[in-house]
Amino acid sequence: MRTRLEKFDYLQHQRDVSVLIIGGGINGIGLFRELALQNINVLLVEKADFFNGASAASSHMIHGGLRYLENGEFRLVRESLTERNNLLKNAPHAVSPLPTTIPIFSWTSGFVNGALRFLRLSNRSTKRGALLVKTGLTMYDFLTRKQRLMPSHSLTGKRAALAQRPFLNPDIVCTATYFDAQIYLPERLGIELIQDAEAANPQCNALNYLRLAGLEAQAVKLVDELTQTVYTLHPQLVVNATGAWIDFTNQALRQRTQYIGGTKGSHIVIDNPALLEATQGDMMYFENEDGRICIFFPYFDKVLAGSTDILEDKPDEAICEAHEIDYILESIRQVFPAIEVKRSEVVYHFCGVRPLPASNAITTGKISRDHSVNVLAPNEIVPFPIYSMVGGKWTTFRGFSQQVGDLILKQLDKPRTVATDSLAIGGGKDYPRGEDERTQWIQNQAQSTHLPVERIRMLFERYGTRAEDVAAFLSAADDQPLQHQPHYSYREISYIIDHEYVTSLSDLVLRRTLLAILGELSSELIEELATIMASQHHWTLEIKKTQIDALLATLTRKHGVQFSVPQSID
Ligand SMILES: Cc1cc2nc3c(=O)[nH]c(=O)nc-3n(C[C@H](O)[C@H](O)[C@H](O)COP(=O)(O)OP(=O)(O)OC[C@H]3O[C@@H](n4cnc5c(N)ncnc54)[C@H](O)[C@@H]3O)c2cc1C
């Protein structure tokens, strides 16, 4: 694996990359892998950490988008379902089936209006009754009939539904259950895509904290955010994959566009055992009073709930606001009115801006979640074409990347050599199928590394088959559990820092581990992690303190988590 320094060295000497991708969210990273695998000389730059934007703020669903059927977005649903199934097969360590239950409050409501919306003859939102939901789920099942990986949908009558979930709102007439999928830590899968790409093609590089700053004499100007060093580059082609920032990026490249009409969405993580128990392991998928779809589902020992949908044109400033937390808490009461969920039980919140296409839709929910690519031809100021990747779901990143990748290959007159639709990702490679195979795999690793079976199981759940490398690293020298979070060890944290492009303490805490989102942080743990990072990155005490302060400020401002500054920083 190339170090950050080696990559910059390469950049100094190699100024003629074929493709420059700006933006290290899932769309930029997906395309980076796609092109790297076809042997293209590609550079990806991200102004902050990878997954700084919407890609780290999703509802963690890998789904077909049941709701989009109402908008008549048939093609999108079909593509999403295909990609969902691809991910279940290619990344089984990261993406898993998610049973989803819809509480339904009427039999027939919304059916006529739903049909009209489907035929694009109406824009009105009405409550979705059982008949409408049943129709949607039947279509959903129909679309995956040739590639069924999970059970088809079922309806449960009121009495049985209440027997199964006694706290469910007694006003329901029935519930419907179907299967979609979830991704626990999307950021980790993104990191694996980069690792796979860089391993496959030595002339491709992905760099975080490298910002596109503009144009300088027809060259692209990049600024290293850590050192303020400026680099210039002459790419053959530029891809603008900066999500909600797309128009700002084009402006920096002296092009005026109005492609994006972003909406911000917030989620909260709740520590309420009664609510967790009431879900019975399912995602609860329901309609709020205003017609918006809300969700909540078990997230390890917590509950993840969301989301809001509010127009937002300043992506750097988007944060989850108090009224959004109230909105989400209120929506949960509609499903389980007898369970009290307190504000103080919200252990974490997060927010991101969906890079939706600019639209005149009367409600944000009606704006298409489909993706498209807009191409700006070269001109006398900008000597290269710019491909802007607009919209898209986390779920559809591979399909979108493949489509844009094919356009670029055509432009560069290069052949496609590798297909990605059934290519395993990261720890999904050689993944043992079935319980017996998995148990055997874990036992084999325990035997060869002399680590306890339980430890290997934990690593396998975190890293899939990459656990083999992690376990080998852990067992190569003395190791011990972290003092303030025994589920991680010193060498495991060191491994993550060394192998997963960790540049700042915030990268490690917010995007490579679940420590922050699950509310497991303490000031002592932050200090312990900062000490490991400081020793590995040779930080002075001053840098270490700056890193801790930056993390604490982000936790407070963006995630509603507050600690006192650690006492000792030595
Ligand atoms: C609230 C919410 C819930 C969602 N839920 C789901 C879901 O459950 N399932 C699903 O499939 N999809 C979901 N999505 C949609 C999905 O997350 C997004 O569509 C997808 O992540 C967009 O990825 P992107 O790469 O285009 O943009 P982003 O992830 O926003 O990436 C853009 C990147 O560009 C970088 N950048 C900006 N300017 C520059 C510059 N000048 N130089 C270098 N880099 C720059 C940014 O820092 C950022 O990291 C959700 C989105 C949101 C916001």
XYZ file of C-alpha atoms and ligand atoms in Angstrom:
623
model
C 0.000 0.000 0.000
C 1.405 3.442 -0.986
C 1.807 5.991 1.778
C 0.423 9.522 1.513
C 3.964 10.814 1.059
C 4.674 8.392 -1.784
C 1.451 9.464 -3.501
C 2.407 13.125 -3.303
C 5.825 12.255 -4.640
C 4.130 10.513 -7.572
C 1.940 13.577 -8.080
C 5.009 15.858 -8.221
C 6.474 13.871 -11.077
C 3.411 12.585 -12.914
C 1.387 15.571 -14.060
C -0.481 14.012 -16.919
C -3.165 11.833 -15.350
C -5.832 10.678 -17.793
C -8.765 11.203 -15.446
C -9.028 13.448 -12.403
C -12.016 12.680 -10.154
C -12.940 15.432 -7.715
C -14.901 14.253 -4.673
C -14.360 11.244 -2.422
C -17.971 10.297 -1.742
C -19.400 6.997 -2.905
C -19.938 8.135 -6.501
C -16.370 9.424 -6.962
C -14.909 6.378 -5.207
C -17.133 3.970 -7.175
C -15.934 5.499 -10.446
C -12.328 5.513 -9.207
C -12.476 1.739 -8.731
C -14.279 1.273 -12.037
C -11.588 3.138 -14.021
C -8.625 1.802 -12.036
C -9.734 -1.732 -12.852
C -9.745 -0.855 -16.570
C -6.088 0.218 -16.252
C -6.801 3.934 -16.562
C -4.373 6.361 -14.978
C -6.786 8.012 -12.536
C -6.376 10.348 -9.564
C -9.124 10.991 -7.008
C -8.939 14.029 -4.746
C -11.134 14.742 -1.724
C -11.003 18.068 0.091
C -11.583 16.561 3.558
C -11.676 12.922 4.622
C -13.210 10.380 2.257
C -16.950 10.309 2.978
C -17.077 13.869 4.174
C -20.482 14.475 2.571
C -23.806 12.739 1.961
C -22.185 9.324 1.665
C -21.535 9.256 5.422
C -24.982 10.562 6.313
C -27.318 8.058 4.700
C -30.112 6.081 6.328
C -27.795 3.066 6.015
C -30.315 1.374 3.718
C -29.369 -0.524 0.590
C -32.765 -0.585 -0.975
C -34.909 -0.657 -4.076
C -36.802 2.474 -3.065
C -40.372 1.271 -2.608
C -41.544 4.897 -2.462
C -40.186 5.704 -5.925
C -42.742 3.369 -7.497
C -45.394 5.981 -6.683
C -43.475 8.546 -8.708
C -43.410 6.106 -11.630
C -39.603 5.737 -11.319
C -39.722 2.159 -12.477
C -36.271 2.108 -14.068
C -34.667 3.462 -10.898
C -36.384 0.853 -8.701
C -35.347 -1.975 -11.022
C -31.738 -0.754 -11.085
C -31.704 -0.229 -7.307
C -33.028 -3.724 -6.644
C -30.433 -5.242 -8.961
C -27.658 -3.280 -7.262
C -29.022 -4.147 -3.808
C -28.805 -7.826 -4.727
C -25.313 -7.346 -6.193
C -24.155 -5.789 -2.932
C -25.676 -8.587 -0.865
C -23.528 -10.988 -2.891
C -20.384 -8.908 -3.415
C -20.136 -7.369 0.050
C -21.850 -9.828 2.434
C -19.559 -8.668 5.257
C -20.966 -5.144 5.020
C -24.467 -5.442 3.577
C -27.086 -7.713 5.112
C -30.817 -8.384 4.712
C -33.110 -6.076 6.659
C -36.666 -7.218 7.391
C -38.869 -4.148 7.131
C -42.332 -3.721 8.643
C -44.864 -1.104 7.601
C -47.647 -0.276 10.088
C -50.794 0.428 8.023
C -53.683 2.552 9.292
C -56.347 2.064 6.593
C -57.323 -0.503 3.986
C -58.029 1.601 0.923
C -56.762 5.138 1.547
C -54.502 6.633 -1.113
C -55.130 3.934 -3.673
C -56.741 6.102 -6.370
C -54.350 8.969 -5.745
C -51.395 6.565 -5.657
C -52.408 5.177 -9.049
C -52.719 8.714 -10.418
C -49.286 9.612 -9.049
C -47.862 6.474 -10.599
C -49.363 7.536 -13.944
C -47.937 11.028 -13.271
C -51.461 12.507 -13.247
C -51.264 13.790 -9.676
C -48.703 15.230 -7.286
C -50.829 15.045 -4.140
C -49.669 13.050 -1.138
C -52.214 10.921 0.731
C -51.987 8.242 3.429
C -50.979 4.904 1.987
C -53.566 2.217 2.779
C -53.092 -1.578 2.724
C -54.244 -1.945 -0.881
C -51.711 0.600 -2.132
C -48.886 -0.862 -0.045
C -49.760 -4.385 -1.212
C -49.673 -3.239 -4.845
C -46.253 -1.634 -4.369
C -44.801 -4.676 -2.603
C -46.164 -7.015 -5.276
C -44.367 -4.942 -7.925
C -41.227 -4.950 -5.770
C -41.314 -8.748 -5.574
C -42.089 -9.016 -9.275
C -39.011 -6.977 -10.181
C -36.712 -9.371 -8.291
C -38.517 -12.591 -9.253
C -35.558 -13.834 -11.342
C -32.988 -13.151 -8.647
C -34.751 -13.789 -5.348
C -32.284 -13.637 -2.461
C -34.762 -12.871 0.320
C -38.335 -13.899 1.181
C -41.207 -12.127 -0.588
C -43.567 -9.784 1.282
C -46.394 -10.769 3.624
C -49.336 -9.044 5.362
C -50.190 -9.619 9.037
C -53.651 -8.872 10.434
C -54.152 -6.456 13.328
C -54.543 -9.058 16.071
C -51.426 -11.034 15.126
C -49.425 -7.848 14.542
C -50.301 -6.526 18.013
C -49.542 -9.895 19.572
C -46.111 -9.799 17.961
C -45.461 -6.133 18.856
C -47.683 -5.232 21.831
C -46.547 -1.585 21.860
C -47.564 -0.956 18.251
C -50.141 1.781 17.723
C -53.520 0.027 18.243
C -55.073 2.137 15.441
C -53.391 -0.028 12.764
C -55.487 -2.269 10.518
C -52.562 -4.542 9.629
C -48.817 -4.555 8.979
C -46.836 -5.497 5.876
C -43.361 -7.011 6.023
C -40.830 -7.191 3.220
C -37.040 -7.376 2.881
C -34.493 -4.763 1.894
C -30.892 -4.482 3.088
C -28.726 -2.399 5.406
C -25.121 -1.319 5.613
C -23.792 -0.778 9.120
C -20.723 1.328 8.374
C -20.866 2.567 4.768
C -17.578 4.444 5.147
C -15.680 1.193 5.657
C -16.951 -0.274 2.377
C -15.866 2.911 0.602
C -12.356 2.541 2.035
C -12.257 -1.044 0.758
C -13.224 0.103 -2.737
C -10.209 2.444 -2.704
C -7.930 -0.298 -1.386
C -9.106 -2.719 -4.087
C -8.578 -0.111 -6.809
C -5.091 0.903 -5.650
C -4.051 -2.730 -5.283
C -5.223 -3.519 -8.820
C -3.591 -0.567 -10.560
C -0.302 0.960 -9.372
C -0.772 4.132 -11.413
C -3.990 5.187 -9.686
C -4.091 7.181 -6.458
C -6.778 8.455 -4.113
C -5.848 11.300 -1.781
C -7.920 12.796 0.987
C -7.372 16.369 2.239
C -6.465 17.503 -1.287
C -8.883 20.179 -2.520
C -9.607 21.330 -6.008
C -8.995 25.067 -5.693
C -9.475 26.266 -9.268
C -7.778 26.732 -12.607
C -4.328 28.232 -13.146
C -3.234 28.845 -16.733
C -5.396 25.999 -17.995
C -4.056 23.621 -15.336
C -6.083 22.284 -12.439
C -4.911 23.682 -9.121
C -4.978 21.358 -6.100
C -4.179 22.377 -2.530
C -2.987 19.972 0.158
C -5.183 20.992 3.105
C -2.598 19.763 5.620
C 0.452 21.627 4.338
C -1.096 24.223 1.970
C 1.232 22.950 -0.779
C -0.142 23.716 -4.250
C -0.023 21.204 -7.103
C -0.974 21.767 -10.726
C -2.114 19.085 -13.118
C -3.128 18.690 -16.763
C -5.758 15.942 -16.846
C -7.280 14.729 -20.103
C -10.688 14.670 -18.505
C -12.214 15.808 -15.199
C -15.076 14.178 -13.300
C -16.936 16.382 -10.885
C -18.287 13.982 -8.241
C -18.639 16.570 -5.507
C -22.302 15.857 -4.730
C -24.028 18.860 -3.201
C -20.920 20.938 -4.054
C -21.087 20.213 -7.819
C -22.063 23.734 -8.903
C -19.432 25.310 -6.613
C -16.803 23.007 -8.097
C -17.811 23.875 -11.654
C -17.648 27.528 -10.679
C -14.069 27.004 -9.425
C -13.393 25.556 -12.884
C -14.914 28.731 -14.384
C -18.106 27.070 -15.574
C -21.574 28.239 -14.563
C -24.010 25.407 -13.875
C -27.187 24.903 -11.880
C -27.376 21.155 -11.646
C -28.045 20.702 -7.914
C -31.024 21.408 -5.664
C -29.843 19.676 -2.506
C -31.962 18.745 0.505
C -30.512 18.088 3.914
C -31.493 15.032 5.916
C -30.800 14.312 9.575
C -30.741 11.129 11.630
C -30.542 10.419 15.345
C -29.167 7.444 17.290
C -31.230 6.566 20.350
C -30.322 4.567 23.437
C -33.726 3.215 24.503
C -33.878 -0.556 25.175
C -37.714 -0.621 25.152
C -37.816 0.902 21.668
C -35.108 -1.466 20.466
C -37.067 -4.442 21.819
C -40.336 -3.190 20.299
C -38.882 -3.271 16.769
C -38.369 -7.038 17.101
C -35.311 -6.694 14.876
C -37.167 -5.065 11.973
C -36.882 -1.701 10.361
C -40.118 0.211 10.962
C -40.954 2.038 7.752
C -43.889 4.394 7.988
C -45.496 7.566 6.874
C -45.375 10.661 9.046
C -48.336 13.065 9.390
C -46.896 15.205 6.561
C -46.714 12.214 4.184
C -42.940 11.835 4.489
C -41.541 8.354 4.897
C -39.653 7.920 8.179
C -37.714 4.918 9.400
C -36.121 3.518 12.502
C -34.317 0.242 13.042
C -31.980 -1.606 15.413
C -28.425 -0.387 15.089
C -26.357 -2.721 17.277
C -27.650 -1.986 20.807
C -29.166 1.375 19.752
C -31.916 2.542 17.377
C -31.152 4.618 14.290
C -34.011 6.904 13.191
C -34.557 9.462 10.459
C -34.828 11.404 8.360
C -35.754 14.950 7.442
C -35.811 16.446 3.915
C -35.219 20.224 3.853
C -33.914 22.350 0.951
C -30.282 23.336 1.614
C -27.863 25.223 -0.615
C -24.891 25.539 1.785
C -23.626 21.968 2.216
C -20.682 22.970 4.423
C -23.027 24.525 6.962
C -25.682 21.810 7.152
C -26.193 20.476 10.671
C -28.989 18.586 12.389
C -31.145 21.198 14.134
C -33.179 20.860 17.318
C -36.509 20.964 15.469
C -35.382 18.039 13.292
C -34.677 15.925 16.383
C -38.163 16.800 17.688
C -39.680 15.878 14.319
C -38.020 12.444 14.293
C -38.915 11.730 17.939
C -42.514 12.756 17.280
C -42.697 10.470 14.252
C -41.611 7.472 16.359
C -44.530 8.153 18.715
C -46.919 7.465 15.855
C -45.691 3.892 15.672
C -45.111 3.132 19.357
C -47.153 5.790 21.237
C -46.787 4.045 24.602
C -42.981 4.036 24.552
C -41.465 7.181 25.947
C -38.383 8.279 24.027
C -36.588 11.181 25.662
C -34.373 13.820 24.099
C -31.670 12.831 26.592
C -31.597 9.338 25.044
C -30.317 10.709 21.729
C -26.626 9.778 21.890
C -25.588 11.052 18.464
C -26.994 12.828 15.455
C -25.746 13.404 11.931
C -26.762 15.288 8.842
C -25.909 15.363 5.142
C -27.081 17.044 1.965
C -28.574 14.881 -0.784
C -27.124 15.953 -4.135
C -30.508 15.968 -5.843
C -31.011 17.450 -9.299
C -32.318 21.045 -9.420
C -36.109 20.690 -9.611
C -39.433 22.519 -9.538
C -41.181 19.716 -7.635
C -43.731 21.033 -5.147
C -42.409 18.927 -2.264
C -38.859 17.720 -1.652
C -40.110 14.124 -1.490
C -41.121 14.367 -5.140
C -37.631 15.253 -6.397
C -36.194 12.310 -8.314
C -33.525 10.216 -6.589
C -32.259 9.030 -9.976
C -28.772 9.794 -11.277
C -27.502 11.442 -14.437
C -24.250 12.688 -15.932
C -23.910 16.135 -17.483
C -20.958 16.755 -19.792
C -19.406 20.182 -20.411
C -17.288 20.272 -23.571
C -13.772 21.800 -23.493
C -13.488 25.484 -24.441
C -10.824 28.182 -24.701
C -10.626 28.554 -20.892
C -11.060 24.923 -19.831
C -9.066 22.546 -22.032
C -10.752 19.336 -20.850
C -14.336 18.028 -20.703
C -16.020 17.983 -17.279
C -18.379 15.114 -16.431
C -20.661 16.005 -13.491
C -22.166 13.029 -11.629
C -25.531 14.314 -10.413
C -27.722 12.563 -7.836
C -27.807 8.837 -7.284
C -28.259 6.634 -4.262
C -25.620 4.905 -2.194
C -27.312 1.720 -3.380
C -26.803 2.488 -7.069
C -23.178 3.687 -6.920
C -21.809 0.756 -8.920
C -24.366 0.978 -11.721
C -23.871 4.758 -11.940
C -20.062 4.338 -11.930
C -20.275 1.719 -14.645
C -22.397 3.999 -16.858
C -20.069 6.990 -16.423
C -17.031 4.716 -16.703
C -18.235 3.427 -20.079
C -18.703 6.978 -21.384
C -15.182 7.858 -20.273
C -13.651 4.703 -21.761
C -15.303 5.600 -25.051
C -13.958 9.138 -24.876
C -10.432 7.842 -24.131
C -10.834 5.107 -26.736
C -9.988 2.393 -24.217
C -11.683 -0.995 -23.866
C -13.494 -2.262 -20.780
C -11.461 -5.168 -19.456
C -13.175 -5.937 -16.142
C -16.886 -6.108 -15.260
C -17.799 -5.088 -11.715
C -21.367 -6.342 -11.292
C -20.308 -9.597 -9.695
C -16.926 -8.540 -8.358
C -16.483 -9.053 -4.616
C -15.429 -6.007 -2.593
C -12.756 -5.951 0.167
C -13.629 -8.366 2.950
C -16.381 -9.860 0.778
C -13.738 -11.751 -1.244
C -13.747 -15.541 -0.715
C -16.435 -14.990 1.898
C -17.452 -18.262 3.577
C -21.125 -18.971 2.857
C -23.364 -20.610 5.438
C -22.880 -20.939 9.187
C -20.714 -24.080 9.021
C -18.237 -22.602 6.560
C -18.024 -19.420 8.612
C -17.376 -21.314 11.843
C -14.665 -23.310 10.090
C -13.062 -20.142 8.679
C -12.996 -18.533 12.116
C -11.507 -21.647 13.700
C -8.808 -21.867 11.038
C -7.783 -18.269 11.670
C -7.780 -18.807 15.426
C -5.515 -21.802 14.946
C -3.033 -20.077 12.676
C -2.812 -16.851 14.701
C -3.327 -18.269 18.211
C -5.902 -15.552 18.866
C -9.071 -16.571 20.767
C -11.997 -17.728 18.605
C -14.184 -14.938 20.028
C -11.640 -12.313 19.007
C -11.471 -13.702 15.463
C -15.268 -13.741 15.292
C -15.343 -10.065 16.262
C -12.732 -9.220 13.614
C -14.628 -11.247 11.009
C -17.824 -9.335 11.775
C -15.927 -6.053 11.392
C -13.686 -6.795 8.404
C -15.094 -9.882 6.646
C -12.275 -11.992 5.170
C -9.870 -9.047 5.534
C -9.882 -10.192 9.167
C -7.189 -12.649 8.059
C -4.712 -9.781 7.473
C -5.834 -7.914 10.567
C -5.490 -11.008 12.765
C -2.024 -11.761 11.336
C -0.962 -8.196 12.171
C -2.398 -8.389 15.708
C -0.656 -11.657 16.451
C 2.737 -10.520 15.146
C 3.575 -8.645 18.379
C 2.309 -8.039 21.900
C -1.161 -6.581 21.945
C -3.730 -5.617 24.550
C -7.287 -4.292 24.656
C -7.744 -0.542 24.832
C -8.096 0.514 28.433
C -11.274 2.494 27.766
C -12.888 0.328 25.031
C -11.862 -3.329 25.338
C -13.640 -4.282 22.096
C -10.686 -2.744 20.245
C -7.005 -3.432 20.842
C -3.952 -1.188 20.435
C -2.684 -3.048 17.416
C -6.103 -3.068 15.768
C -6.254 0.723 16.027
C -2.675 0.887 14.698
C -3.669 -1.340 11.785
C -6.606 0.919 10.904
C -4.419 4.037 11.070
C -1.778 2.465 8.808
C -3.997 0.741 6.257
C -7.110 2.896 5.980
C -5.921 6.370 4.966
C -6.402 7.823 8.461
C -5.000 11.337 8.522
C -6.717 12.964 11.487
C -8.086 11.783 14.822
C -11.591 12.612 13.556
C -11.163 10.220 10.586
C -10.455 7.393 12.993
C -13.193 8.167 15.484
C -16.004 9.292 13.178
C -15.533 7.283 9.985
C -13.370 4.160 10.530
C -14.965 2.918 13.741
C -18.437 2.913 15.261
C -17.214 4.467 18.506
C -18.819 7.879 17.995
C -22.080 6.901 16.321
C -22.828 4.298 19.008
C -22.235 6.818 21.786
C -19.247 4.868 23.147
C -16.806 7.764 23.391
C -15.437 9.202 26.596
C -12.791 11.861 27.071
C -10.449 9.137 28.357
C -10.977 7.034 25.234
C -10.361 10.034 22.983
C -7.121 10.677 24.838
C -6.115 7.015 24.488
C -6.799 6.991 20.720
C -5.000 10.307 20.244
C -1.949 8.884 22.018
C -1.799 5.935 19.588
C -2.178 8.267 16.612
C 0.415 10.676 17.961
C 2.975 7.913 18.316
C 2.291 6.554 14.820
C 2.217 9.928 13.056
C 5.014 11.426 15.187
C 2.799 14.257 16.386
C 4.106 16.800 18.830
C 2.059 17.476 21.974
C 0.762 20.607 20.324
C -0.475 18.771 17.228
C -2.080 16.131 19.406
C -3.937 18.797 21.355
C -5.066 20.495 18.134
C -6.381 17.165 16.866
C -8.301 16.486 20.071
C -9.750 20.015 20.057
C -10.837 19.656 16.421
C -12.560 16.343 17.155
C -14.312 17.732 20.237
C -15.497 20.770 18.272
C -16.898 18.556 15.490
C -18.594 16.264 17.981
C -20.286 19.213 19.640
C -21.248 21.162 16.529
C -22.224 18.349 14.205
C -23.195 15.448 16.417
C -24.580 16.873 19.668
C -21.925 15.083 21.756
C -20.139 17.002 24.480
C -17.143 16.166 26.676
C -14.934 18.215 28.878
C -11.427 18.633 27.469
C -9.226 15.747 28.684
C -7.099 16.626 31.681
C -3.807 15.211 30.478
C -2.474 15.318 26.970
C 0.871 13.690 27.451
C -30.079 12.034 4.794
C -29.713 11.123 3.681
C -30.191 9.806 3.685
C -29.848 8.955 2.631
N -30.206 7.643 2.722
C -29.832 6.779 1.751
C -30.080 5.405 1.894
O -30.555 4.950 2.918
N -29.729 4.599 0.884
C -29.148 5.056 -0.261
O -28.894 4.261 -1.161
N -28.843 6.369 -0.412
C -29.161 7.233 0.578
N -28.846 8.561 0.481
C -28.266 9.065 -0.768
C -26.759 8.882 -0.848
O -26.152 8.927 0.411
C -26.170 9.988 -1.721
O -26.884 10.157 -2.883
C -24.726 9.658 -2.100
O -24.003 9.430 -0.935
C -24.111 10.792 -2.903
O -22.748 10.522 -3.062
P -21.783 11.539 -3.785
O -20.476 10.857 -3.873
O -22.392 11.999 -5.060
O -21.732 12.826 -2.854
P -20.992 13.067 -1.448
O -20.965 11.868 -0.611
O -21.593 14.288 -0.848
O -19.483 13.340 -1.862
C -19.033 14.545 -2.416
C -17.624 14.793 -1.906
O -17.029 15.855 -2.644
C -16.128 16.508 -1.766
N -15.772 17.829 -2.305
C -16.562 18.926 -2.391
N -15.876 19.949 -2.942
C -14.617 19.497 -3.205
C -13.426 20.094 -3.762
N -13.402 21.370 -4.145
N -12.308 19.325 -3.878
C -12.314 18.022 -3.490
N -13.411 17.417 -2.944
C -14.541 18.142 -2.804
C -16.916 16.582 -0.460
O -16.074 16.824 0.640
C -17.602 15.221 -0.442
O -16.874 14.264 0.315
C -29.093 9.433 1.542
C -28.599 10.741 1.554
C -28.869 11.563 2.639
C -28.256 12.928 2.690
